[in-house]
């Protein structure tokens, strides 16, 4: 019965030129999400409103599921389309709508008409009153409540007439592309995909970098990261995933530095390389899945030492989350099952038994001097052999 959707979005803070950019980005992301659905759709924008109209048969559930991945959407209202064939026919359509959508008739309602086409013979107030009367006539068990109705029946008079009353919650946030671009350090774990999701939710486009260390990490571990990137791209749009071969750097650090500092020094080099790629690709920030105290390399001291190599802002959206809270989000967005597959990622190979938990920056820097001879060359090679995979959800 539904043939169109009114897309609601929160407009707070979105004014003037920003609003235009916001709406443009939202339309673009809606089109991207609908490409995955069966059927043809048209997405149109009038001031303050966005409509999705089906131009062919379509799968209702699939369409809703995909619209729910579009950040910026606060609500999705499925609409029924009625031809304008006079008030009597409109009344019949409204009665049929109430009957179809609400089989159980014990609730209060209110009609809220909106006459966008001013040549319609009745004005909004008249429509509210007349249509309310028609509905009460058909279903005397209903009651009218103009202040707190259970059901708000919206009647929109545009070129066509639309009826809607349900609002399916969207994911909120801001449309991807409305807030610049950032580089996600994406590993195969639970946390970093969630971190990417959370920053994309604020309208930030995402690129990603994965450090792999063949043969210590397998092709399956790499494939797992590609799969995670694809799952995040359902929400974030296409992701350019940079795969950096980190083996030689890792081995060199292993050879030259104290083993209890291995992880923290490795993390510093990952951040350095990520920042370099970020600068070359117009990313304005880095994103990691770190959370205070989760592991030795994420104590407040360790985070400080890791952060010291970066000049771009580093977004750590999970910083105050407990593991359970992160798991909840990963289950909700569908990355959890992939994240827990048991393929080792690059950090689990060279982990020390007793890693430092309170690294001292001066000492770390002193030990990094052991790397002076070859590290620049190794970083250069790593960057030159960057493999870029364009990941998107088809
Ligand atoms: P995750 O669950 O995201 O793997 P984690 O709890 O395993 O995180 P660490 O291994 O300490 O934590 O990594 C902290 C952050 O560093 C990760 O969230 C990710 O952003 C980044 N990171 C770690 N390893 C890699 C890697 N091999 N490639 C890219 N980024 C990485
Ligand atoms: Mg990890």
Short mmCIF file of C-alpha atoms and ligand atoms in Angstrom, two decimals:
data_model
loop_
_atom_site.label_atom_id
_atom_site.label_comp_id
_atom_site.label_asym_id
_atom_site.label_seq_id
_atom_site.Cartn_x
_atom_site.Cartn_y
_atom_site.Cartn_z
CA UNK A 1 0.00 0.00 0.00
CA UNK A 2 2.87 2.42 0.71
CA UNK A 3 4.49 3.95 -2.35
CA UNK A 4 6.58 6.76 -0.95
CA UNK A 5 8.48 7.91 2.13
CA UNK A 6 8.81 11.27 3.76
CA UNK A 7 12.30 11.58 5.18
CA UNK A 8 12.55 13.54 8.42
CA UNK A 9 15.80 15.03 9.60
CA UNK A 10 16.82 17.13 12.54
CA UNK A 11 17.42 20.66 11.38
CA UNK A 12 19.03 22.03 14.51
CA UNK A 13 22.19 23.91 13.70
CA UNK A 14 21.65 23.47 10.01
CA UNK A 15 20.91 26.86 8.60
CA UNK A 16 21.71 28.92 5.52
CA UNK A 17 24.41 27.50 3.32
CA UNK A 18 25.01 24.62 5.74
CA UNK A 19 21.47 23.49 5.36
CA UNK A 20 21.83 23.26 1.61
CA UNK A 21 25.01 21.20 1.95
CA UNK A 22 23.38 19.03 4.58
CA UNK A 23 20.38 18.30 2.36
CA UNK A 24 22.52 17.68 -0.72
CA UNK A 25 24.68 15.22 1.22
CA UNK A 26 21.59 13.54 2.64
CA UNK A 27 20.02 13.08 -0.79
CA UNK A 28 23.27 11.64 -2.10
CA UNK A 29 23.51 9.15 0.76
CA UNK A 30 19.86 8.15 0.39
CA UNK A 31 20.46 7.41 -3.29
CA UNK A 32 23.54 5.38 -2.39
CA UNK A 33 21.57 3.31 0.12
CA UNK A 34 18.65 2.78 -2.28
CA UNK A 35 20.97 1.42 -4.98
CA UNK A 36 21.21 -1.70 -2.86
CA UNK A 37 17.42 -2.16 -2.96
CA UNK A 38 15.30 -3.82 -5.56
CA UNK A 39 13.21 -1.34 -7.55
CA UNK A 40 13.54 2.17 -8.91
CA UNK A 41 13.18 5.23 -6.72
CA UNK A 42 13.18 8.95 -7.17
CA UNK A 43 14.55 11.14 -4.41
CA UNK A 44 13.38 14.74 -4.44
CA UNK A 45 13.99 17.72 -2.25
CA UNK A 46 11.65 20.61 -1.54
CA UNK A 47 12.58 23.24 1.04
CA UNK A 48 12.82 21.47 4.36
CA UNK A 49 11.63 18.09 3.12
CA UNK A 50 12.97 15.09 1.29
CA UNK A 51 10.77 12.53 -0.41
CA UNK A 52 11.57 9.08 -1.66
CA UNK A 53 9.10 7.80 -4.22
CA UNK A 54 8.98 4.30 -5.64
CA UNK A 55 8.90 4.33 -9.43
CA UNK A 56 8.41 0.56 -9.66
CA UNK A 57 7.60 -2.42 -7.47
CA UNK A 58 9.86 -2.54 -4.44
CA UNK A 59 10.48 -4.53 -1.27
CA UNK A 60 9.15 -2.51 1.66
CA UNK A 61 11.25 -4.14 4.41
CA UNK A 62 14.45 -4.02 2.42
CA UNK A 63 13.88 -0.36 1.61
CA UNK A 64 13.30 0.55 5.25
CA UNK A 65 16.37 -1.45 6.35
CA UNK A 66 18.55 0.44 3.91
CA UNK A 67 17.11 3.86 4.72
CA UNK A 68 17.94 3.09 8.35
CA UNK A 69 21.63 3.11 7.40
CA UNK A 70 21.56 6.73 6.25
CA UNK A 71 22.97 9.09 8.86
CA UNK A 72 21.04 12.33 9.05
CA UNK A 73 17.65 10.64 8.85
CA UNK A 74 15.76 11.04 12.11
CA UNK A 75 12.54 9.44 10.90
CA UNK A 76 11.08 7.59 7.94
CA UNK A 77 7.36 8.04 7.28
CA UNK A 78 5.81 5.52 4.90
CA UNK A 79 3.23 7.35 2.78
CA UNK A 80 0.17 6.29 0.84
CA UNK A 81 -0.49 8.13 -2.38
CA UNK A 82 -4.02 9.23 -3.26
CA UNK A 83 -5.11 10.71 -6.60
CA UNK A 84 -6.88 14.06 -6.28
CA UNK A 85 -10.43 13.13 -7.34
CA UNK A 86 -12.43 15.34 -5.04
CA UNK A 87 -13.05 15.47 -1.32
CA UNK A 88 -15.36 12.48 -1.20
CA UNK A 89 -12.73 10.17 -2.69
CA UNK A 90 -10.15 11.61 -0.32
CA UNK A 91 -12.45 10.80 2.61
CA UNK A 92 -12.80 7.22 1.39
CA UNK A 93 -9.04 6.89 1.04
CA UNK A 94 -8.49 8.23 4.55
CA UNK A 95 -11.00 5.77 6.03
CA UNK A 96 -9.38 2.90 4.16
CA UNK A 97 -5.95 4.03 5.38
CA UNK A 98 -7.07 4.06 9.03
CA UNK A 99 -8.67 0.66 8.61
CA UNK A 100 -5.63 -0.93 6.94
CA UNK A 101 -2.96 0.51 9.19
CA UNK A 102 -4.84 0.23 12.51
CA UNK A 103 -7.00 -2.91 12.65
CA UNK A 104 -7.58 -2.36 16.36
CA UNK A 105 -9.65 0.81 16.70
CA UNK A 106 -9.13 1.74 20.35
CA UNK A 107 -7.05 4.90 20.16
CA UNK A 108 -7.29 8.64 19.83
CA UNK A 109 -6.31 10.53 16.71
CA UNK A 110 -5.94 13.90 15.16
CA UNK A 111 -5.86 14.93 11.50
CA UNK A 112 -3.09 17.28 10.53
CA UNK A 113 -3.49 18.58 6.99
CA UNK A 114 -0.83 20.53 5.16
CA UNK A 115 -1.85 22.33 2.02
CA UNK A 116 1.32 22.88 0.02
CA UNK A 117 -0.77 23.40 -3.13
CA UNK A 118 -2.77 26.50 -2.35
CA UNK A 119 -5.42 26.03 -5.05
CA UNK A 120 -6.90 23.06 -3.21
CA UNK A 121 -10.53 24.04 -2.41
CA UNK A 122 -10.33 23.37 1.34
CA UNK A 123 -7.74 24.97 3.60
CA UNK A 124 -5.81 23.04 6.24
CA UNK A 125 -8.20 23.82 9.08
CA UNK A 126 -11.22 22.79 7.04
CA UNK A 127 -9.50 19.59 5.99
CA UNK A 128 -8.69 18.75 9.61
CA UNK A 129 -12.27 19.19 10.70
CA UNK A 130 -13.96 17.54 7.71
CA UNK A 131 -11.66 14.54 7.52
CA UNK A 132 -11.85 14.08 11.30
CA UNK A 133 -15.62 13.92 10.99
CA UNK A 134 -15.45 11.39 8.14
CA UNK A 135 -13.16 9.13 10.19
CA UNK A 136 -15.36 9.34 13.31
CA UNK A 137 -18.36 8.54 11.16
CA UNK A 138 -16.71 5.37 9.87
CA UNK A 139 -15.23 4.31 13.23
CA UNK A 140 -17.31 5.65 16.12
CA UNK A 141 -15.10 3.82 18.63
CA UNK A 142 -12.25 6.23 17.89
CA UNK A 143 -11.81 9.47 19.80
CA UNK A 144 -10.27 12.78 18.81
CA UNK A 145 -7.50 14.23 20.92
CA UNK A 146 -5.95 17.40 19.55
CA UNK A 147 -3.28 17.67 22.25
CA UNK A 148 -1.82 14.17 22.67
CA UNK A 149 -3.27 11.91 20.01
CA UNK A 150 -2.10 8.30 19.81
CA UNK A 151 -2.19 8.61 16.04
CA UNK A 152 -1.42 11.76 14.11
CA UNK A 153 -2.76 11.33 10.61
CA UNK A 154 -0.92 13.66 8.27
CA UNK A 155 -2.56 14.65 5.02
CA UNK A 156 -0.26 16.42 2.58
CA UNK A 157 -1.79 18.14 -0.39
CA UNK A 158 0.90 18.59 -3.01
CA UNK A 159 0.63 17.79 -6.73
CA UNK A 160 -0.54 14.46 -5.44
CA UNK A 161 -2.02 13.80 -2.02
CA UNK A 162 -0.16 11.77 0.58
CA UNK A 163 -1.25 10.19 3.84
CA UNK A 164 1.08 9.12 6.61
CA UNK A 165 0.98 8.55 10.34
CA UNK A 166 3.88 6.31 11.25
CA UNK A 167 7.41 7.44 11.97
CA UNK A 168 10.07 4.74 11.86
CA UNK A 169 13.16 5.96 13.70
CA UNK A 170 16.25 6.60 11.56
CA UNK A 171 19.85 6.42 12.80
CA UNK A 172 20.13 10.17 13.50
CA UNK A 173 23.45 11.93 13.12
CA UNK A 174 24.49 13.94 10.10
CA UNK A 175 24.80 12.88 6.46
CA UNK A 176 28.18 11.51 5.49
CA UNK A 177 30.01 14.08 3.41
CA UNK A 178 28.72 17.06 5.37
CA UNK A 179 31.71 17.17 7.74
CA UNK A 180 34.97 16.50 5.94
CA UNK A 181 36.95 13.28 5.83
CA UNK A 182 39.06 11.33 8.33
CA UNK A 183 41.39 8.33 8.25
CA UNK A 184 40.34 5.30 10.33
CA UNK A 185 43.01 2.94 11.64
CA UNK A 186 41.07 -0.24 11.00
CA UNK A 187 42.21 -3.51 12.48
CA UNK A 188 40.33 -6.77 12.59
CA UNK A 189 39.10 -6.24 16.15
CA UNK A 190 35.77 -5.24 17.63
CA UNK A 191 36.62 -1.64 18.41
CA UNK A 192 37.89 0.13 15.32
CA UNK A 193 34.87 -0.63 13.07
CA UNK A 194 32.63 0.79 15.79
CA UNK A 195 34.87 3.86 16.05
CA UNK A 196 34.56 4.40 12.29
CA UNK A 197 30.81 4.03 12.46
CA UNK A 198 30.55 6.60 15.24
CA UNK A 199 32.58 9.24 13.46
CA UNK A 200 30.77 8.61 10.15
CA UNK A 201 27.56 9.17 12.10
CA UNK A 202 28.65 12.77 12.64
CA UNK A 203 28.82 13.30 8.89
CA UNK A 204 32.49 12.52 8.39
CA UNK A 205 33.52 10.60 5.30
CA UNK A 206 35.88 7.73 6.10
CA UNK A 207 39.03 6.37 4.52
CA UNK A 208 40.84 3.54 6.27
CA UNK A 209 44.31 2.11 6.72
CA UNK A 210 45.16 -1.45 7.73
CA UNK A 211 48.67 -2.56 8.66
CA UNK A 212 49.28 -6.15 7.84
CA UNK A 213 52.38 -8.21 8.44
CA UNK A 214 52.58 -11.17 6.08
CA UNK A 215 53.46 -13.96 6.63
CA UNK A 216 52.80 -13.36 10.35
CA UNK A 217 49.28 -12.27 9.54
CA UNK A 218 47.32 -14.28 7.02
CA UNK A 219 45.38 -13.35 3.91
CA UNK A 220 42.29 -14.34 5.84
CA UNK A 221 43.07 -11.67 8.44
CA UNK A 222 43.31 -9.13 5.64
CA UNK A 223 40.08 -10.35 4.08
CA UNK A 224 38.42 -9.97 7.48
CA UNK A 225 39.42 -6.30 7.54
CA UNK A 226 38.09 -5.83 4.00
CA UNK A 227 34.81 -7.43 5.13
CA UNK A 228 34.63 -5.13 8.15
CA UNK A 229 35.28 -2.11 5.96
CA UNK A 230 32.45 -3.24 3.70
CA UNK A 231 30.09 -3.52 6.66
CA UNK A 232 31.02 -0.04 7.85
CA UNK A 233 30.55 1.24 4.28
CA UNK A 234 26.86 0.36 4.47
CA UNK A 235 26.64 3.42 6.69
CA UNK A 236 29.70 5.42 5.74
CA UNK A 237 29.60 5.12 1.96
CA UNK A 238 32.49 3.82 -0.18
CA UNK A 239 35.76 3.49 1.76
CA UNK A 240 39.26 3.71 0.31
CA UNK A 241 41.11 1.08 2.31
CA UNK A 242 44.89 1.45 2.30
CA UNK A 243 46.68 -1.80 3.05
CA UNK A 244 50.20 -1.17 4.27
CA UNK A 245 52.79 -3.91 4.55
CA UNK A 246 54.18 -3.41 8.03
CA UNK A 247 56.30 -6.57 8.31
CA UNK A 248 59.74 -5.07 7.81
CA UNK A 249 59.09 -2.19 10.17
CA UNK A 250 57.77 -4.57 12.78
CA UNK A 251 60.75 -6.91 12.47
CA UNK A 252 63.14 -4.00 12.64
CA UNK A 253 61.54 -2.68 15.82
CA UNK A 254 61.61 -6.21 17.22
CA UNK A 255 65.32 -6.43 16.47
CA UNK A 256 66.30 -3.01 17.83
CA UNK A 257 64.01 -2.10 20.70
CA UNK A 258 63.18 -3.57 24.12
CA UNK A 259 60.40 -6.06 23.74
CA UNK A 260 58.25 -4.66 26.51
CA UNK A 261 58.05 -1.43 24.46
CA UNK A 262 57.33 -3.14 21.18
CA UNK A 263 53.62 -2.48 21.03
CA UNK A 264 53.82 1.16 21.96
CA UNK A 265 56.61 1.85 19.45
CA UNK A 266 54.73 -0.03 16.75
CA UNK A 267 51.62 2.00 17.52
CA UNK A 268 53.63 5.20 17.13
CA UNK A 269 54.83 4.15 13.69
CA UNK A 270 51.32 3.15 12.66
CA UNK A 271 50.08 6.59 13.64
CA UNK A 272 52.93 8.28 11.78
CA UNK A 273 52.26 6.39 8.58
CA UNK A 274 48.49 6.83 8.91
CA UNK A 275 49.00 10.56 9.32
CA UNK A 276 51.14 10.73 6.23
CA UNK A 277 48.50 8.94 4.14
CA UNK A 278 45.84 11.15 5.70
CA UNK A 279 47.64 14.27 4.56
CA UNK A 280 48.03 12.94 1.04
CA UNK A 281 44.33 12.10 0.83
CA UNK A 282 42.83 15.25 2.34
CA UNK A 283 41.81 13.58 5.57
CA UNK A 284 41.54 16.10 8.38
CA UNK A 285 41.88 13.74 11.33
CA UNK A 286 42.73 10.20 12.40
CA UNK A 287 40.31 7.79 14.08
CA UNK A 288 41.19 4.89 16.37
CA UNK A 289 39.22 2.40 18.44
CA UNK A 290 41.13 3.08 21.64
CA UNK A 291 39.44 3.16 25.03
CA UNK A 292 41.12 4.15 28.28
CA UNK A 293 42.71 1.25 30.10
CA UNK A 294 41.50 -1.50 27.79
CA UNK A 295 45.01 -2.88 27.22
CA UNK A 296 48.56 -1.84 28.14
CA UNK A 297 48.87 0.33 25.04
CA UNK A 298 45.73 2.22 26.01
CA UNK A 299 46.55 3.48 29.48
CA UNK A 300 46.44 7.25 29.77
CA UNK A 301 50.26 7.27 29.70
CA UNK A 302 50.41 5.04 26.61
CA UNK A 303 47.80 7.10 24.79
CA UNK A 304 49.87 10.19 25.49
CA UNK A 305 53.00 8.60 24.08
CA UNK A 306 51.16 7.34 20.99
CA UNK A 307 49.50 10.66 20.43
CA UNK A 308 52.79 12.52 20.55
CA UNK A 309 53.73 11.59 16.97
CA UNK A 310 50.59 13.15 15.46
CA UNK A 311 49.77 16.71 14.64
CA UNK A 312 46.38 15.99 13.11
CA UNK A 313 43.56 15.63 15.62
CA UNK A 314 43.01 12.01 16.68
CA UNK A 315 39.39 11.07 17.25
CA UNK A 316 38.86 8.28 19.77
CA UNK A 317 35.09 8.02 19.99
CA UNK A 318 35.21 4.93 22.25
CA UNK A 319 37.53 6.51 24.79
CA UNK A 320 35.01 6.36 27.65
CA UNK A 321 33.19 3.19 26.62
CA UNK A 322 33.32 -0.14 28.45
CA UNK A 323 33.92 -3.20 26.30
CA UNK A 324 30.30 -4.31 26.72
CA UNK A 325 29.04 -1.00 25.41
CA UNK A 326 31.30 -1.31 22.38
CA UNK A 327 30.10 -4.88 21.79
CA UNK A 328 26.49 -3.67 21.91
CA UNK A 329 27.12 -1.17 19.12
CA UNK A 330 29.07 -3.69 17.05
CA UNK A 331 26.16 -6.13 17.30
CA UNK A 332 23.72 -3.42 16.32
CA UNK A 333 25.68 -2.39 13.24
CA UNK A 334 26.47 -5.98 12.24
CA UNK A 335 30.28 -6.08 12.56
CA UNK A 336 30.49 -8.23 15.70
CA UNK A 337 30.32 -11.66 14.05
CA UNK A 338 33.13 -10.78 11.67
CA UNK A 339 35.24 -9.11 14.36
CA UNK A 340 35.33 -12.21 16.56
CA UNK A 341 36.58 -14.52 13.80
CA UNK A 342 39.86 -15.89 15.18
CA UNK A 343 42.36 -14.62 12.60
CA UNK A 344 45.26 -12.94 14.32
CA UNK A 345 45.87 -9.30 13.50
CA UNK A 346 49.27 -7.74 13.38
CA UNK A 347 49.51 -6.81 17.03
CA UNK A 348 48.91 -10.27 18.44
CA UNK A 349 52.07 -11.73 16.90
CA UNK A 350 54.75 -9.67 18.57
CA UNK A 351 53.12 -9.08 21.94
CA UNK A 352 55.40 -9.02 24.95
CA UNK A 353 54.49 -10.94 28.10
CA UNK A 354 54.80 -7.80 30.22
CA UNK A 355 54.34 -4.73 28.05
CA UNK A 356 54.99 -1.34 29.63
CA UNK A 357 51.83 0.22 30.97
CA UNK A 358 53.38 3.56 31.94
CA UNK A 359 55.77 4.33 29.11
CA UNK A 360 58.03 7.32 29.50
CA UNK A 361 58.20 9.43 26.37
CA UNK A 362 61.88 10.30 26.73
CA UNK A 363 62.88 6.68 27.18
CA UNK A 364 60.74 5.58 24.23
CA UNK A 365 62.29 8.27 22.07
CA UNK A 366 65.76 7.24 23.14
CA UNK A 367 65.06 3.64 22.18
CA UNK A 368 63.61 4.77 18.87
CA UNK A 369 67.02 6.23 18.07
CA UNK A 370 68.13 2.62 17.63
CA UNK A 371 65.99 2.64 14.50
CA UNK A 372 67.67 5.64 12.91
CA UNK A 373 69.66 3.79 10.31
CA UNK A 374 66.85 2.17 8.34
CA UNK A 375 63.47 3.38 9.58
CA UNK A 376 63.00 6.25 7.11
CA UNK A 377 63.74 3.97 4.21
CA UNK A 378 61.39 1.29 5.57
CA UNK A 379 58.58 3.81 6.04
CA UNK A 380 59.11 5.12 2.54
CA UNK A 381 58.89 1.63 1.09
CA UNK A 382 55.80 0.87 3.15
CA UNK A 383 54.09 3.97 1.79
CA UNK A 384 55.18 3.29 -1.78
CA UNK A 385 53.70 -0.20 -1.70
CA UNK A 386 50.36 1.01 -0.33
CA UNK A 387 47.63 -1.17 -1.85
CA UNK A 388 44.37 0.74 -2.16
CA UNK A 389 41.14 -1.25 -2.16
CA UNK A 390 37.90 0.58 -2.86
CA UNK A 391 35.35 -1.05 -0.61
CA UNK A 392 31.64 -0.56 -0.98
CA UNK A 393 28.45 -2.42 -0.19
CA UNK A 394 26.84 -3.34 -3.52
P1 LIG B 1 40.51 -3.23 17.86
O1 LIG B 1 39.43 -4.02 18.50
O2 LIG B 1 40.00 -2.08 17.08
O3 LIG B 1 41.47 -4.09 17.09
P2 LIG B 1 42.16 -3.40 20.13
O4 LIG B 1 41.38 -3.43 21.36
O5 LIG B 1 42.65 -4.69 19.56
O6 LIG B 1 41.33 -2.60 19.04
P3 LIG B 1 44.83 -2.31 19.83
O7 LIG B 1 45.25 -3.52 19.10
O8 LIG B 1 45.64 -1.77 20.95
O9 LIG B 1 43.36 -2.43 20.42
O10 LIG B 1 44.65 -1.16 18.80
C1 LIG B 1 44.17 0.09 19.16
C2 LIG B 1 43.73 0.81 17.90
O11 LIG B 1 44.84 0.91 17.02
C3 LIG B 1 42.70 0.03 17.13
O12 LIG B 1 41.40 0.31 17.58
C4 LIG B 1 42.94 0.53 15.72
O13 LIG B 1 42.32 1.80 15.55
C5 LIG B 1 44.44 0.71 15.69
N1 LIG B 1 45.12 -0.51 15.18
C6 LIG B 1 45.65 -1.53 15.87
N2 LIG B 1 46.18 -2.46 15.06
C7 LIG B 1 46.00 -2.02 13.80
C8 LIG B 1 46.29 -2.53 12.49
N3 LIG B 1 46.91 -3.70 12.32
N4 LIG B 1 45.94 -1.79 11.43
C9 LIG B 1 45.31 -0.61 11.57
N5 LIG B 1 44.99 -0.08 12.77
C10 LIG B 1 45.32 -0.77 13.87
MG1 LIG B 2 43.29 -5.08 17.68
#
